Amino acid sequence: MNRLCVACALLALAWVTSAWAQAPVPVDDALRARLAHLETELRCLVCQNQTLADSNAPLAEDLRREVRELASAGKSDDQIRDYLVARYGEFVLYKPRVRPLTWALWFGPFVLLAVGALAWWRAGRRRADAAPDDDPDPGTHDAPANDTALERAREALQ
Amino acid sequence: MARSRTSRTLLWAVPFVLFVVLAGFLFTGLFRDPREVPSPLIDKPAPAFTLPKLGASDTLSAADLRGKVWLLNVWASWCVSCRYEHPLLVELAKANVVPIVGLNYKDKNDLALAWLAERGDPYWTSIVDADGRVGIDWGVYGVPETFVVDKAGVIRYKQIGPLTADVIEKTIVPLVRQLEKS
Protein backbone atom coordinates (compact mmCIF):
# COMPACT_ATOMS: atom_id res chain seq x y z
CA MET A 1 0.00 0.00 0.00
CA ASN A 2 2.98 2.29 0.62
CA ARG A 3 4.11 1.76 -2.92
CA LEU A 4 0.59 2.50 -4.05
CA CYS A 5 0.71 5.77 -2.13
CA VAL A 6 4.01 6.76 -3.70
CA ALA A 7 2.58 5.93 -7.11
CA CYS A 8 -0.50 7.99 -6.31
CA ALA A 9 1.61 10.92 -5.17
CA LEU A 10 3.68 10.81 -8.35
CA LEU A 11 0.55 10.60 -10.43
CA ALA A 12 -0.96 13.47 -8.50
CA LEU A 13 2.06 15.54 -9.51
CA ALA A 14 1.76 14.43 -13.10
CA TRP A 15 -1.94 15.19 -13.18
CA VAL A 16 -1.74 18.63 -11.63
CA THR A 17 -0.81 19.95 -15.03
CA SER A 18 -3.48 17.99 -16.90
CA ALA A 19 -6.13 19.11 -14.43
CA TRP A 20 -5.77 22.67 -15.67
CA ALA A 21 -6.52 21.54 -19.16
CA GLN A 22 -9.89 20.10 -18.19
CA ALA A 23 -12.76 22.55 -18.48
CA PRO A 24 -14.44 22.69 -15.06
CA VAL A 25 -18.18 22.99 -14.65
CA PRO A 26 -18.92 26.72 -14.31
CA VAL A 27 -20.05 27.60 -10.78
CA ASP A 28 -21.32 30.84 -9.29
CA ASP A 29 -19.97 32.35 -6.08
CA ALA A 30 -22.73 31.04 -3.77
CA LEU A 31 -22.25 27.51 -5.05
CA ARG A 32 -18.49 27.86 -4.78
CA ALA A 33 -18.80 28.86 -1.12
CA ARG A 34 -21.16 25.96 -0.45
CA LEU A 35 -18.80 23.50 -2.13
CA ALA A 36 -15.79 24.88 -0.27
CA HIS A 37 -17.57 24.24 3.01
CA LEU A 38 -18.87 20.81 2.02
CA GLU A 39 -15.44 19.68 0.83
CA THR A 40 -13.94 20.42 4.24
CA GLU A 41 -16.45 18.00 5.80
CA LEU A 42 -15.57 15.12 3.49
CA ARG A 43 -12.60 12.82 3.80
CA CYS A 44 -10.17 11.94 1.05
CA LEU A 45 -9.96 8.15 1.10
CA VAL A 46 -6.47 7.95 -0.33
CA CYS A 47 -4.77 10.33 2.10
CA GLN A 48 -7.05 9.53 4.97
CA ASN A 49 -6.29 12.40 7.28
CA GLN A 50 -6.94 15.06 4.69
CA THR A 51 -10.22 16.54 3.65
CA LEU A 52 -11.41 16.47 0.09
CA ALA A 53 -10.65 20.19 -0.08
CA ASP A 54 -7.00 19.73 1.01
CA SER A 55 -6.06 16.63 -0.92
CA ASN A 56 -4.27 16.55 -4.25
CA ALA A 57 -4.85 12.82 -4.76
CA PRO A 58 -6.39 12.01 -8.14
CA LEU A 59 -9.35 10.35 -6.42
CA ALA A 60 -9.98 13.50 -4.39
CA GLU A 61 -9.99 15.47 -7.62
CA ASP A 62 -12.51 13.04 -9.10
CA LEU A 63 -14.69 13.19 -6.00
CA ARG A 64 -14.58 17.00 -6.01
CA ARG A 65 -15.74 16.84 -9.60
CA GLU A 66 -18.60 14.49 -8.64
CA VAL A 67 -19.59 16.73 -5.74
CA ARG A 68 -19.48 19.81 -7.97
CA GLU A 69 -21.62 18.14 -10.61
CA LEU A 70 -24.16 16.87 -8.11
CA ALA A 71 -24.40 20.32 -6.54
CA SER A 72 -24.83 22.00 -9.92
CA ALA A 73 -27.56 19.47 -10.69
CA GLY A 74 -29.45 20.86 -7.69
CA LYS A 75 -28.74 18.13 -5.12
CA SER A 76 -28.77 19.19 -1.48
CA ASP A 77 -25.75 18.79 0.81
CA ASP A 78 -27.44 15.83 2.48
CA GLN A 79 -28.10 14.13 -0.84
CA ILE A 80 -24.45 14.59 -1.77
CA ARG A 81 -23.35 13.13 1.58
CA ASP A 82 -25.71 10.18 1.05
CA TYR A 83 -24.23 9.64 -2.41
CA LEU A 84 -20.72 9.35 -1.00
CA VAL A 85 -21.73 7.34 2.08
CA ALA A 86 -23.49 4.78 -0.15
CA ARG A 87 -20.19 4.21 -1.95
CA TYR A 88 -17.50 4.69 0.68
CA GLY A 89 -19.31 4.30 4.00
CA GLU A 90 -19.67 6.66 6.96
CA PHE A 91 -15.90 7.00 6.99
CA VAL A 92 -16.04 9.73 4.32
CA LEU A 93 -17.82 12.04 6.73
CA TYR A 94 -15.50 14.02 8.98
CA LYS A 95 -18.55 14.94 11.03
CA PRO A 96 -20.27 11.61 11.70
CA ARG A 97 -24.04 11.61 11.72
CA VAL A 98 -26.01 11.02 14.91
CA ARG A 99 -27.38 7.48 14.68
CA PRO A 100 -27.38 4.41 16.96
CA LEU A 101 -23.95 3.38 15.66
CA THR A 102 -22.41 6.74 16.57
CA TRP A 103 -24.27 7.36 19.84
CA ALA A 104 -21.24 6.28 21.85
CA LEU A 105 -19.13 8.75 19.88
CA TRP A 106 -21.50 11.69 20.29
CA PHE A 107 -22.84 11.10 23.79
CA GLY A 108 -20.07 8.98 25.34
CA PRO A 109 -18.05 11.95 26.61
CA PHE A 110 -21.14 13.48 28.27
CA VAL A 111 -22.01 10.14 29.87
CA LEU A 112 -18.44 9.87 31.17
CA LEU A 113 -18.67 13.43 32.49
CA ALA A 114 -21.95 12.62 34.26
CA VAL A 115 -20.50 9.41 35.75
CA GLY A 116 -17.44 11.33 36.92
CA ALA A 117 -19.56 14.08 38.46
CA LEU A 118 -21.74 11.51 40.22
CA ALA A 119 -18.72 9.65 41.59
CA TRP A 120 -17.20 12.95 42.78
CA TRP A 121 -20.43 14.01 44.45
CA ARG A 122 -20.84 10.65 46.18
CA ALA A 123 -17.23 10.63 47.36
CA GLY A 124 -17.72 14.13 48.77
CA ARG A 125 -20.89 13.07 50.58
CA ARG A 126 -19.20 10.01 52.02
CA ARG A 127 -16.35 12.14 53.37
CA ALA A 128 -18.93 14.43 54.95
CA ASP A 129 -20.68 11.40 56.49
CA ALA A 130 -17.42 10.10 57.90
CA ALA A 131 -16.54 13.40 59.65
CA PRO A 132 -18.04 13.09 63.18
CA ASP A 133 -18.23 16.89 63.75
CA ASP A 134 -20.84 17.32 61.07
CA ASP A 135 -22.78 14.23 62.01
CA PRO A 136 -26.40 15.17 62.59
CA ASP A 137 -27.09 11.94 64.51
CA PRO A 138 -24.31 11.22 67.04
CA GLY A 139 -26.28 8.34 68.57
CA THR A 140 -25.24 5.99 65.81
CA HIS A 141 -21.56 6.33 66.62
CA ASP A 142 -19.71 5.16 69.69
CA ALA A 143 -18.96 8.81 70.38
CA PRO A 144 -18.31 10.17 73.86
CA ALA A 145 -21.65 11.03 75.43
CA ASN A 146 -20.67 14.45 76.77
CA ASP A 147 -17.88 16.96 77.13
CA THR A 148 -16.54 15.61 80.42
CA ALA A 149 -16.20 12.14 78.97
CA LEU A 150 -14.32 13.69 76.04
CA GLU A 151 -12.01 15.51 78.44
CA ARG A 152 -11.33 12.30 80.32
CA ALA A 153 -10.60 10.46 77.11
CA ARG A 154 -8.10 13.13 76.04
CA GLU A 155 -6.33 12.98 79.38
CA ALA A 156 -6.13 9.20 79.18
CA LEU A 157 -4.52 9.44 75.76
CA GLN A 158 -1.79 11.84 76.87
CA MET B 1 -19.62 -1.27 56.35
CA ALA B 2 -20.76 -3.67 53.62
CA ARG B 3 -21.50 -0.72 51.37
CA SER B 4 -18.07 0.79 51.73
CA ARG B 5 -16.47 -2.57 50.96
CA THR B 6 -18.46 -2.77 47.72
CA SER B 7 -17.54 0.77 46.80
CA ARG B 8 -13.89 0.05 47.56
CA THR B 9 -14.07 -3.00 45.30
CA LEU B 10 -15.73 -0.86 42.61
CA LEU B 11 -12.98 1.73 43.03
CA TRP B 12 -10.41 -0.60 41.55
CA ALA B 13 -12.69 -2.93 39.56
CA VAL B 14 -14.21 -0.22 37.33
CA PRO B 15 -10.90 1.29 36.16
CA PHE B 16 -9.46 -2.22 35.81
CA VAL B 17 -12.33 -3.41 33.58
CA LEU B 18 -12.17 -0.18 31.55
CA PHE B 19 -8.43 -0.68 31.12
CA VAL B 20 -8.86 -4.29 29.96
CA VAL B 21 -11.58 -3.31 27.46
CA LEU B 22 -9.50 -0.42 26.10
CA ALA B 23 -6.38 -2.60 25.90
CA GLY B 24 -8.44 -5.22 24.02
CA PHE B 25 -9.56 -2.64 21.45
CA LEU B 26 -6.05 -1.25 21.01
CA PHE B 27 -4.58 -4.76 20.74
CA THR B 28 -6.92 -5.81 17.92
CA GLY B 29 -6.23 -2.43 16.34
CA LEU B 30 -2.56 -3.40 16.02
CA PHE B 31 -3.46 -6.08 13.49
CA ARG B 32 -5.84 -4.05 11.37
CA ASP B 33 -4.89 -1.96 8.39
CA PRO B 34 -6.37 1.50 8.91
CA ARG B 35 -6.25 2.03 5.15
CA GLU B 36 -8.85 -0.68 4.68
CA VAL B 37 -12.20 1.01 4.76
CA PRO B 38 -14.98 -1.59 4.97
CA SER B 39 -17.21 -1.27 1.94
CA PRO B 40 -20.90 -0.48 2.46
CA LEU B 41 -21.54 -2.30 -0.83
CA ILE B 42 -21.06 -5.82 0.58
CA ASP B 43 -24.34 -7.77 0.16
CA LYS B 44 -25.73 -4.94 -1.98
CA PRO B 45 -26.47 -5.17 -5.70
CA ALA B 46 -23.41 -4.42 -7.81
CA PRO B 47 -23.62 -0.90 -9.29
CA ALA B 48 -24.74 -0.91 -12.91
CA PHE B 49 -22.32 0.03 -15.67
CA THR B 50 -21.99 -0.11 -19.41
CA LEU B 51 -18.42 0.36 -20.53
CA PRO B 52 -16.41 -0.24 -23.71
CA LYS B 53 -14.28 -3.36 -23.74
CA LEU B 54 -10.53 -2.86 -23.85
CA GLY B 55 -9.22 -3.51 -27.35
CA ALA B 56 -12.68 -4.14 -28.82
CA SER B 57 -15.48 -1.98 -30.15
CA ASP B 58 -18.42 -3.39 -28.18
CA THR B 59 -19.50 -2.75 -24.59
CA LEU B 60 -20.17 -4.84 -21.50
CA SER B 61 -22.77 -4.10 -18.85
CA ALA B 62 -23.22 -5.55 -15.39
CA ALA B 63 -26.55 -7.04 -16.55
CA ASP B 64 -24.74 -9.20 -19.14
CA LEU B 65 -23.13 -11.10 -16.28
CA ARG B 66 -26.35 -12.11 -14.53
CA GLY B 67 -26.46 -15.81 -13.70
CA LYS B 68 -22.69 -16.05 -13.36
CA VAL B 69 -20.39 -15.82 -10.40
CA TRP B 70 -17.63 -13.44 -11.45
CA LEU B 71 -14.75 -11.37 -10.17
CA LEU B 72 -14.21 -7.71 -10.86
CA ASN B 73 -10.53 -6.85 -10.59
CA VAL B 74 -9.63 -3.17 -10.68
CA TRP B 75 -6.27 -2.68 -12.33
CA ALA B 76 -4.14 -0.16 -14.21
CA SER B 77 -0.82 -0.22 -16.01
CA TRP B 78 0.40 2.60 -13.71
CA CYS B 79 -0.41 0.58 -10.59
CA VAL B 80 2.68 -0.85 -8.94
CA SER B 81 0.93 -3.32 -6.60
CA CYS B 82 -0.88 -4.80 -9.63
CA ARG B 83 2.48 -6.17 -10.79
CA TYR B 84 2.68 -8.34 -7.69
CA GLU B 85 -0.89 -9.47 -8.02
CA HIS B 86 -0.86 -10.16 -11.74
CA PRO B 87 0.88 -13.60 -11.80
CA LEU B 88 -1.67 -14.85 -9.27
CA LEU B 89 -4.53 -13.70 -11.49
CA VAL B 90 -2.95 -15.41 -14.49
CA GLU B 91 -2.74 -18.62 -12.45
CA LEU B 92 -6.32 -18.28 -11.25
CA ALA B 93 -7.50 -17.74 -14.83
CA LYS B 94 -5.64 -20.91 -15.94
CA ALA B 95 -7.40 -22.91 -13.23
CA ASN B 96 -10.66 -21.85 -14.87
CA VAL B 97 -12.46 -21.38 -11.58
CA VAL B 98 -14.24 -18.11 -12.22
CA PRO B 99 -14.35 -15.48 -14.98
CA ILE B 100 -12.34 -12.40 -14.07
CA VAL B 101 -13.54 -9.09 -15.46
CA GLY B 102 -10.85 -6.42 -15.42
CA LEU B 103 -11.82 -2.83 -14.70
CA ASN B 104 -9.04 -0.87 -16.35
CA TYR B 105 -9.12 2.18 -14.11
CA LYS B 106 -8.02 5.63 -15.35
CA ASP B 107 -5.53 4.18 -17.78
CA LYS B 108 -4.49 4.75 -21.36
CA ASN B 109 -5.68 2.04 -23.75
CA ASP B 110 -2.35 1.54 -25.51
CA LEU B 111 -0.45 1.29 -22.22
CA ALA B 112 -3.05 -1.13 -20.82
CA LEU B 113 -2.91 -3.37 -23.91
CA ALA B 114 0.90 -3.37 -23.87
CA TRP B 115 0.83 -4.29 -20.18
CA LEU B 116 -1.41 -7.30 -20.88
CA ALA B 117 0.65 -8.36 -23.89
CA GLU B 118 3.78 -8.32 -21.77
CA ARG B 119 2.46 -10.04 -18.65
CA GLY B 120 -0.34 -12.23 -19.94
CA ASP B 121 -4.07 -11.51 -19.97
CA PRO B 122 -6.00 -13.27 -17.17
CA TYR B 123 -9.20 -11.39 -17.92
CA TRP B 124 -12.30 -12.81 -19.47
CA THR B 125 -12.62 -9.26 -20.70
CA SER B 126 -11.37 -5.88 -19.52
CA ILE B 127 -13.55 -2.82 -19.54
CA VAL B 128 -12.34 0.74 -19.79
CA ASP B 129 -13.16 3.19 -17.00
CA ALA B 130 -11.17 6.11 -18.36
CA ASP B 131 -12.52 8.84 -16.06
CA GLY B 132 -12.97 6.63 -12.99
CA ARG B 133 -16.72 7.20 -12.62
CA VAL B 134 -17.62 3.51 -12.48
CA GLY B 135 -14.80 3.14 -9.96
CA ILE B 136 -16.49 5.75 -7.76
CA ASP B 137 -19.82 3.92 -8.06
CA TRP B 138 -18.09 0.77 -6.83
CA GLY B 139 -16.41 2.64 -4.00
CA VAL B 140 -12.93 2.11 -5.42
CA TYR B 141 -10.32 4.25 -3.67
CA GLY B 142 -7.14 2.44 -4.54
CA VAL B 143 -5.87 0.04 -7.15
CA PRO B 144 -5.92 -2.95 -7.10
CA GLU B 145 -9.24 -3.96 -5.60
CA THR B 146 -11.18 -7.14 -6.27
CA PHE B 147 -14.89 -7.87 -5.87
CA VAL B 148 -16.72 -11.20 -5.88
CA VAL B 149 -20.20 -10.91 -7.44
CA ASP B 150 -22.77 -13.69 -7.19
CA LYS B 151 -25.30 -15.00 -9.75
CA ALA B 152 -27.93 -12.49 -8.69
CA GLY B 153 -25.49 -9.62 -9.20
CA VAL B 154 -24.86 -9.02 -5.50
CA ILE B 155 -21.38 -8.10 -4.23
CA ARG B 156 -20.31 -10.73 -1.72
CA TYR B 157 -16.70 -9.86 -0.98
CA LYS B 158 -14.22 -7.09 -1.52
CA GLN B 159 -10.45 -7.36 -1.36
CA ILE B 160 -8.73 -4.02 -0.84
CA GLY B 161 -5.17 -4.05 -2.12
CA PRO B 162 -3.46 -6.87 -3.99
CA LEU B 163 -4.74 -10.43 -3.80
CA THR B 164 -2.39 -12.90 -2.18
CA ALA B 165 -2.10 -16.66 -2.74
CA ASP B 166 -3.53 -17.07 0.74
CA VAL B 167 -6.60 -14.93 0.07
CA ILE B 168 -7.25 -16.67 -3.25
CA GLU B 169 -6.96 -20.17 -1.78
CA LYS B 170 -8.69 -19.61 1.53
CA THR B 171 -11.29 -16.99 0.71
CA ILE B 172 -11.96 -16.35 -2.98
CA VAL B 173 -12.02 -19.91 -4.34
CA PRO B 174 -14.14 -21.40 -1.50
CA LEU B 175 -16.55 -18.47 -1.73
CA VAL B 176 -16.89 -18.84 -5.51
CA ARG B 177 -17.51 -22.60 -5.16
CA GLN B 178 -20.16 -21.98 -2.53
CA LEU B 179 -21.86 -19.25 -4.55
CA GLU B 180 -21.86 -21.42 -7.64
CA LYS B 181 -23.84 -24.11 -5.82
CA SER B 182 -26.57 -21.72 -4.76
XYZ file of C-alpha atoms in Angstrom:
340
model
C 0.000 0.000 0.000
C 2.981 2.288 0.624
C 4.108 1.764 -2.915
C 0.595 2.505 -4.053
C 0.708 5.767 -2.135
C 4.011 6.756 -3.699
C 2.578 5.931 -7.114
C -0.501 7.987 -6.314
C 1.609 10.916 -5.169
C 3.682 10.810 -8.349
C 0.551 10.599 -10.428
C -0.958 13.468 -8.498
C 2.062 15.544 -9.511
C 1.760 14.428 -13.104
C -1.940 15.195 -13.175
C -1.741 18.629 -11.627
C -0.806 19.946 -15.035
C -3.476 17.986 -16.897
C -6.134 19.106 -14.427
C -5.774 22.675 -15.668
C -6.518 21.538 -19.160
C -9.887 20.097 -18.189
C -12.757 22.548 -18.476
C -14.445 22.686 -15.056
C -18.184 22.991 -14.651
C -18.922 26.720 -14.305
C -20.048 27.604 -10.779
C -21.321 30.841 -9.291
C -19.972 32.350 -6.075
C -22.734 31.042 -3.774
C -22.247 27.514 -5.054
C -18.495 27.861 -4.781
C -18.801 28.856 -1.121
C -21.160 25.964 -0.452
C -18.796 23.504 -2.132
C -15.790 24.877 -0.271
C -17.574 24.242 3.009
C -18.874 20.813 2.015
C -15.444 19.681 0.833
C -13.938 20.415 4.239
C -16.445 17.998 5.801
C -15.566 15.115 3.491
C -12.604 12.819 3.798
C -10.173 11.937 1.046
C -9.960 8.151 1.100
C -6.473 7.952 -0.330
C -4.773 10.330 2.102
C -7.049 9.529 4.970
C -6.290 12.404 7.282
C -6.941 15.057 4.693
C -10.220 16.539 3.648
C -11.409 16.467 0.092
C -10.646 20.191 -0.078
C -6.996 19.731 1.007
C -6.057 16.634 -0.922
C -4.273 16.548 -4.253
C -4.850 12.823 -4.758
C -6.389 12.011 -8.142
C -9.352 10.349 -6.422
C -9.981 13.503 -4.387
C -9.989 15.465 -7.624
C -12.513 13.037 -9.103
C -14.692 13.189 -6.004
C -14.578 16.997 -6.006
C -15.740 16.838 -9.603
C -18.601 14.492 -8.640
C -19.591 16.730 -5.738
C -19.483 19.811 -7.971
C -21.620 18.138 -10.613
C -24.164 16.870 -8.107
C -24.399 20.323 -6.538
C -24.833 21.996 -9.924
C -27.561 19.471 -10.685
C -29.454 20.855 -7.694
C -28.739 18.132 -5.122
C -28.766 19.187 -1.483
C -25.750 18.786 0.807
C -27.435 15.833 2.481
C -28.104 14.135 -0.841
C -24.446 14.594 -1.772
C -23.353 13.132 1.577
C -25.713 10.180 1.045
C -24.228 9.635 -2.415
C -20.722 9.350 -0.997
C -21.733 7.341 2.084
C -23.492 4.783 -0.151
C -20.190 4.209 -1.948
C -17.504 4.694 0.677
C -19.311 4.302 4.002
C -19.671 6.660 6.961
C -15.896 6.997 6.993
C -16.043 9.729 4.318
C -17.816 12.043 6.735
C -15.503 14.021 8.978
C -18.549 14.945 11.029
C -20.266 11.605 11.703
C -24.040 11.609 11.721
C -26.010 11.016 14.909
C -27.378 7.476 14.677
C -27.375 4.409 16.965
C -23.945 3.376 15.664
C -22.414 6.741 16.568
C -24.271 7.358 19.840
C -21.236 6.282 21.854
C -19.133 8.750 19.880
C -21.499 11.693 20.287
C -22.840 11.103 23.785
C -20.075 8.977 25.343
C -18.049 11.955 26.609
C -21.136 13.478 28.271
C -22.010 10.139 29.872
C -18.441 9.875 31.175
C -18.669 13.430 32.495
C -21.952 12.617 34.263
C -20.500 9.410 35.747
C -17.441 11.331 36.920
C -19.558 14.084 38.462
C -21.743 11.512 40.222
C -18.718 9.645 41.592
C -17.196 12.949 42.779
C -20.434 14.010 44.449
C -20.840 10.650 46.184
C -17.226 10.626 47.358
C -17.716 14.126 48.769
C -20.893 13.070 50.578
C -19.202 10.008 52.022
C -16.354 12.135 53.373
C -18.933 14.430 54.953
C -20.680 11.396 56.489
C -17.423 10.097 57.901
C -16.544 13.398 59.648
C -18.043 13.087 63.176
C -18.228 16.894 63.747
C -20.841 17.324 61.067
C -22.780 14.232 62.013
C -26.404 15.170 62.585
C -27.091 11.936 64.508
C -24.306 11.221 67.044
C -26.280 8.343 68.567
C -25.243 5.992 65.812
C -21.564 6.334 66.615
C -19.708 5.155 69.688
C -18.964 8.809 70.381
C -18.307 10.166 73.857
C -21.651 11.028 75.427
C -20.667 14.455 76.766
C -17.877 16.963 77.134
C -16.541 15.606 80.424
C -16.196 12.141 78.973
C -14.324 13.692 76.044
C -12.006 15.510 78.441
C -11.329 12.300 80.323
C -10.598 10.462 77.112
C -8.104 13.135 76.041
C -6.331 12.984 79.377
C -6.130 9.196 79.182
C -4.522 9.440 75.765
C -1.793 11.843 76.866
C -19.623 -1.269 56.346
C -20.758 -3.669 53.624
C -21.499 -0.720 51.366
C -18.073 0.790 51.727
C -16.471 -2.569 50.961
C -18.463 -2.769 47.723
C -17.538 0.770 46.798
C -13.887 0.052 47.562
C -14.069 -3.000 45.295
C -15.728 -0.858 42.607
C -12.983 1.732 43.027
C -10.406 -0.603 41.549
C -12.687 -2.934 39.562
C -14.212 -0.224 37.333
C -10.897 1.286 36.163
C -9.464 -2.222 35.809
C -12.328 -3.408 33.584
C -12.167 -0.178 31.549
C -8.430 -0.679 31.120
C -8.858 -4.286 29.963
C -11.576 -3.309 27.459
C -9.497 -0.417 26.096
C -6.381 -2.598 25.904
C -8.437 -5.215 24.021
C -9.560 -2.642 21.445
C -6.053 -1.249 21.015
C -4.579 -4.755 20.739
C -6.917 -5.815 17.915
C -6.229 -2.433 16.335
C -2.561 -3.401 16.019
C -3.459 -6.078 13.492
C -5.841 -4.051 11.373
C -4.894 -1.964 8.389
C -6.368 1.503 8.906
C -6.252 2.035 5.155
C -8.852 -0.681 4.675
C -12.202 1.008 4.763
C -14.985 -1.591 4.973
C -17.206 -1.268 1.936
C -20.897 -0.482 2.461
C -21.540 -2.303 -0.829
C -21.065 -5.819 0.581
C -24.335 -7.768 0.161
C -25.726 -4.943 -1.977
C -26.469 -5.166 -5.703
C -23.414 -4.421 -7.814
C -23.624 -0.898 -9.286
C -24.738 -0.915 -12.907
C -22.321 0.029 -15.674
C -21.992 -0.111 -19.410
C -18.419 0.360 -20.525
C -16.414 -0.239 -23.711
C -14.284 -3.363 -23.737
C -10.531 -2.865 -23.847
C -9.225 -3.507 -27.353
C -12.683 -4.145 -28.820
C -15.475 -1.984 -30.152
C -18.416 -3.395 -28.179
C -19.498 -2.755 -24.592
C -20.166 -4.837 -21.505
C -22.767 -4.098 -18.847
C -23.222 -5.548 -15.394
C -26.553 -7.041 -16.547
C -24.740 -9.200 -19.139
C -23.129 -11.102 -16.275
C -26.352 -12.113 -14.535
C -26.462 -15.810 -13.696
C -22.694 -16.049 -13.355
C -20.394 -15.819 -10.398
C -17.634 -13.442 -11.448
C -14.750 -11.372 -10.168
C -14.212 -7.708 -10.859
C -10.529 -6.852 -10.591
C -9.628 -3.166 -10.681
C -6.266 -2.680 -12.334
C -4.136 -0.163 -14.209
C -0.821 -0.220 -16.008
C 0.402 2.600 -13.710
C -0.406 0.581 -10.591
C 2.682 -0.853 -8.935
C 0.927 -3.322 -6.604
C -0.881 -4.797 -9.625
C 2.477 -6.172 -10.789
C 2.681 -8.338 -7.692
C -0.889 -9.466 -8.020
C -0.861 -10.160 -11.737
C 0.877 -13.604 -11.798
C -1.674 -14.847 -9.265
C -4.532 -13.702 -11.486
C -2.950 -15.413 -14.489
C -2.739 -18.618 -12.450
C -6.325 -18.282 -11.250
C -7.505 -17.744 -14.829
C -5.643 -20.914 -15.937
C -7.402 -22.905 -13.226
C -10.661 -21.852 -14.868
C -12.460 -21.376 -11.577
C -14.243 -18.114 -12.218
C -14.354 -15.485 -14.982
C -12.342 -12.395 -14.073
C -13.537 -9.090 -15.463
C -10.847 -6.423 -15.421
C -11.821 -2.826 -14.704
C -9.042 -0.865 -16.352
C -9.117 2.183 -14.111
C -8.018 5.626 -15.347
C -5.530 4.178 -17.776
C -4.487 4.746 -21.364
C -5.682 2.041 -23.754
C -2.352 1.539 -25.511
C -0.452 1.286 -22.223
C -3.048 -1.134 -20.825
C -2.908 -3.372 -23.910
C 0.898 -3.365 -23.875
C 0.834 -4.294 -20.184
C -1.412 -7.296 -20.880
C 0.652 -8.356 -23.894
C 3.775 -8.321 -21.770
C 2.461 -10.044 -18.653
C -0.344 -12.227 -19.939
C -4.070 -11.512 -19.971
C -5.996 -13.267 -17.172
C -9.198 -11.388 -17.919
C -12.302 -12.811 -19.474
C -12.619 -9.260 -20.698
C -11.366 -5.884 -19.523
C -13.555 -2.823 -19.540
C -12.343 0.742 -19.788
C -13.160 3.191 -17.004
C -11.174 6.111 -18.359
C -12.524 8.840 -16.057
C -12.975 6.630 -12.986
C -16.720 7.198 -12.621
C -17.622 3.510 -12.476
C -14.799 3.141 -9.964
C -16.488 5.751 -7.763
C -19.820 3.919 -8.064
C -18.090 0.769 -6.829
C -16.413 2.640 -3.996
C -12.935 2.114 -5.418
C -10.322 4.247 -3.670
C -7.138 2.442 -4.543
C -5.872 0.038 -7.151
C -5.924 -2.955 -7.098
C -9.239 -3.960 -5.601
C -11.184 -7.144 -6.268
C -14.890 -7.865 -5.872
C -16.718 -11.199 -5.885
C -20.198 -10.909 -7.442
C -22.773 -13.690 -7.193
C -25.295 -14.997 -9.747
C -27.931 -12.487 -8.692
C -25.490 -9.622 -9.204
C -24.863 -9.022 -5.503
C -21.379 -8.096 -4.233
C -20.314 -10.731 -1.719
C -16.701 -9.861 -0.977
C -14.216 -7.093 -1.523
C -10.452 -7.363 -1.364
C -8.725 -4.020 -0.844
C -5.168 -4.053 -2.120
C -3.455 -6.866 -3.994
C -4.740 -10.430 -3.797
C -2.392 -12.905 -2.179
C -2.096 -16.657 -2.736
C -3.534 -17.073 0.739
C -6.604 -14.928 0.067
C -7.254 -16.671 -3.254
C -6.956 -20.170 -1.777
C -8.687 -19.612 1.533
C -11.290 -16.992 0.708
C -11.964 -16.351 -2.977
C -12.022 -19.910 -4.342
C -14.143 -21.405 -1.502
C -16.549 -18.467 -1.730
C -16.887 -18.840 -5.512
C -17.513 -22.600 -5.159
C -20.158 -21.984 -2.527
C -21.860 -19.248 -4.552
C -21.857 -21.424 -7.641
C -23.842 -24.115 -5.818
C -26.573 -21.721 -4.759
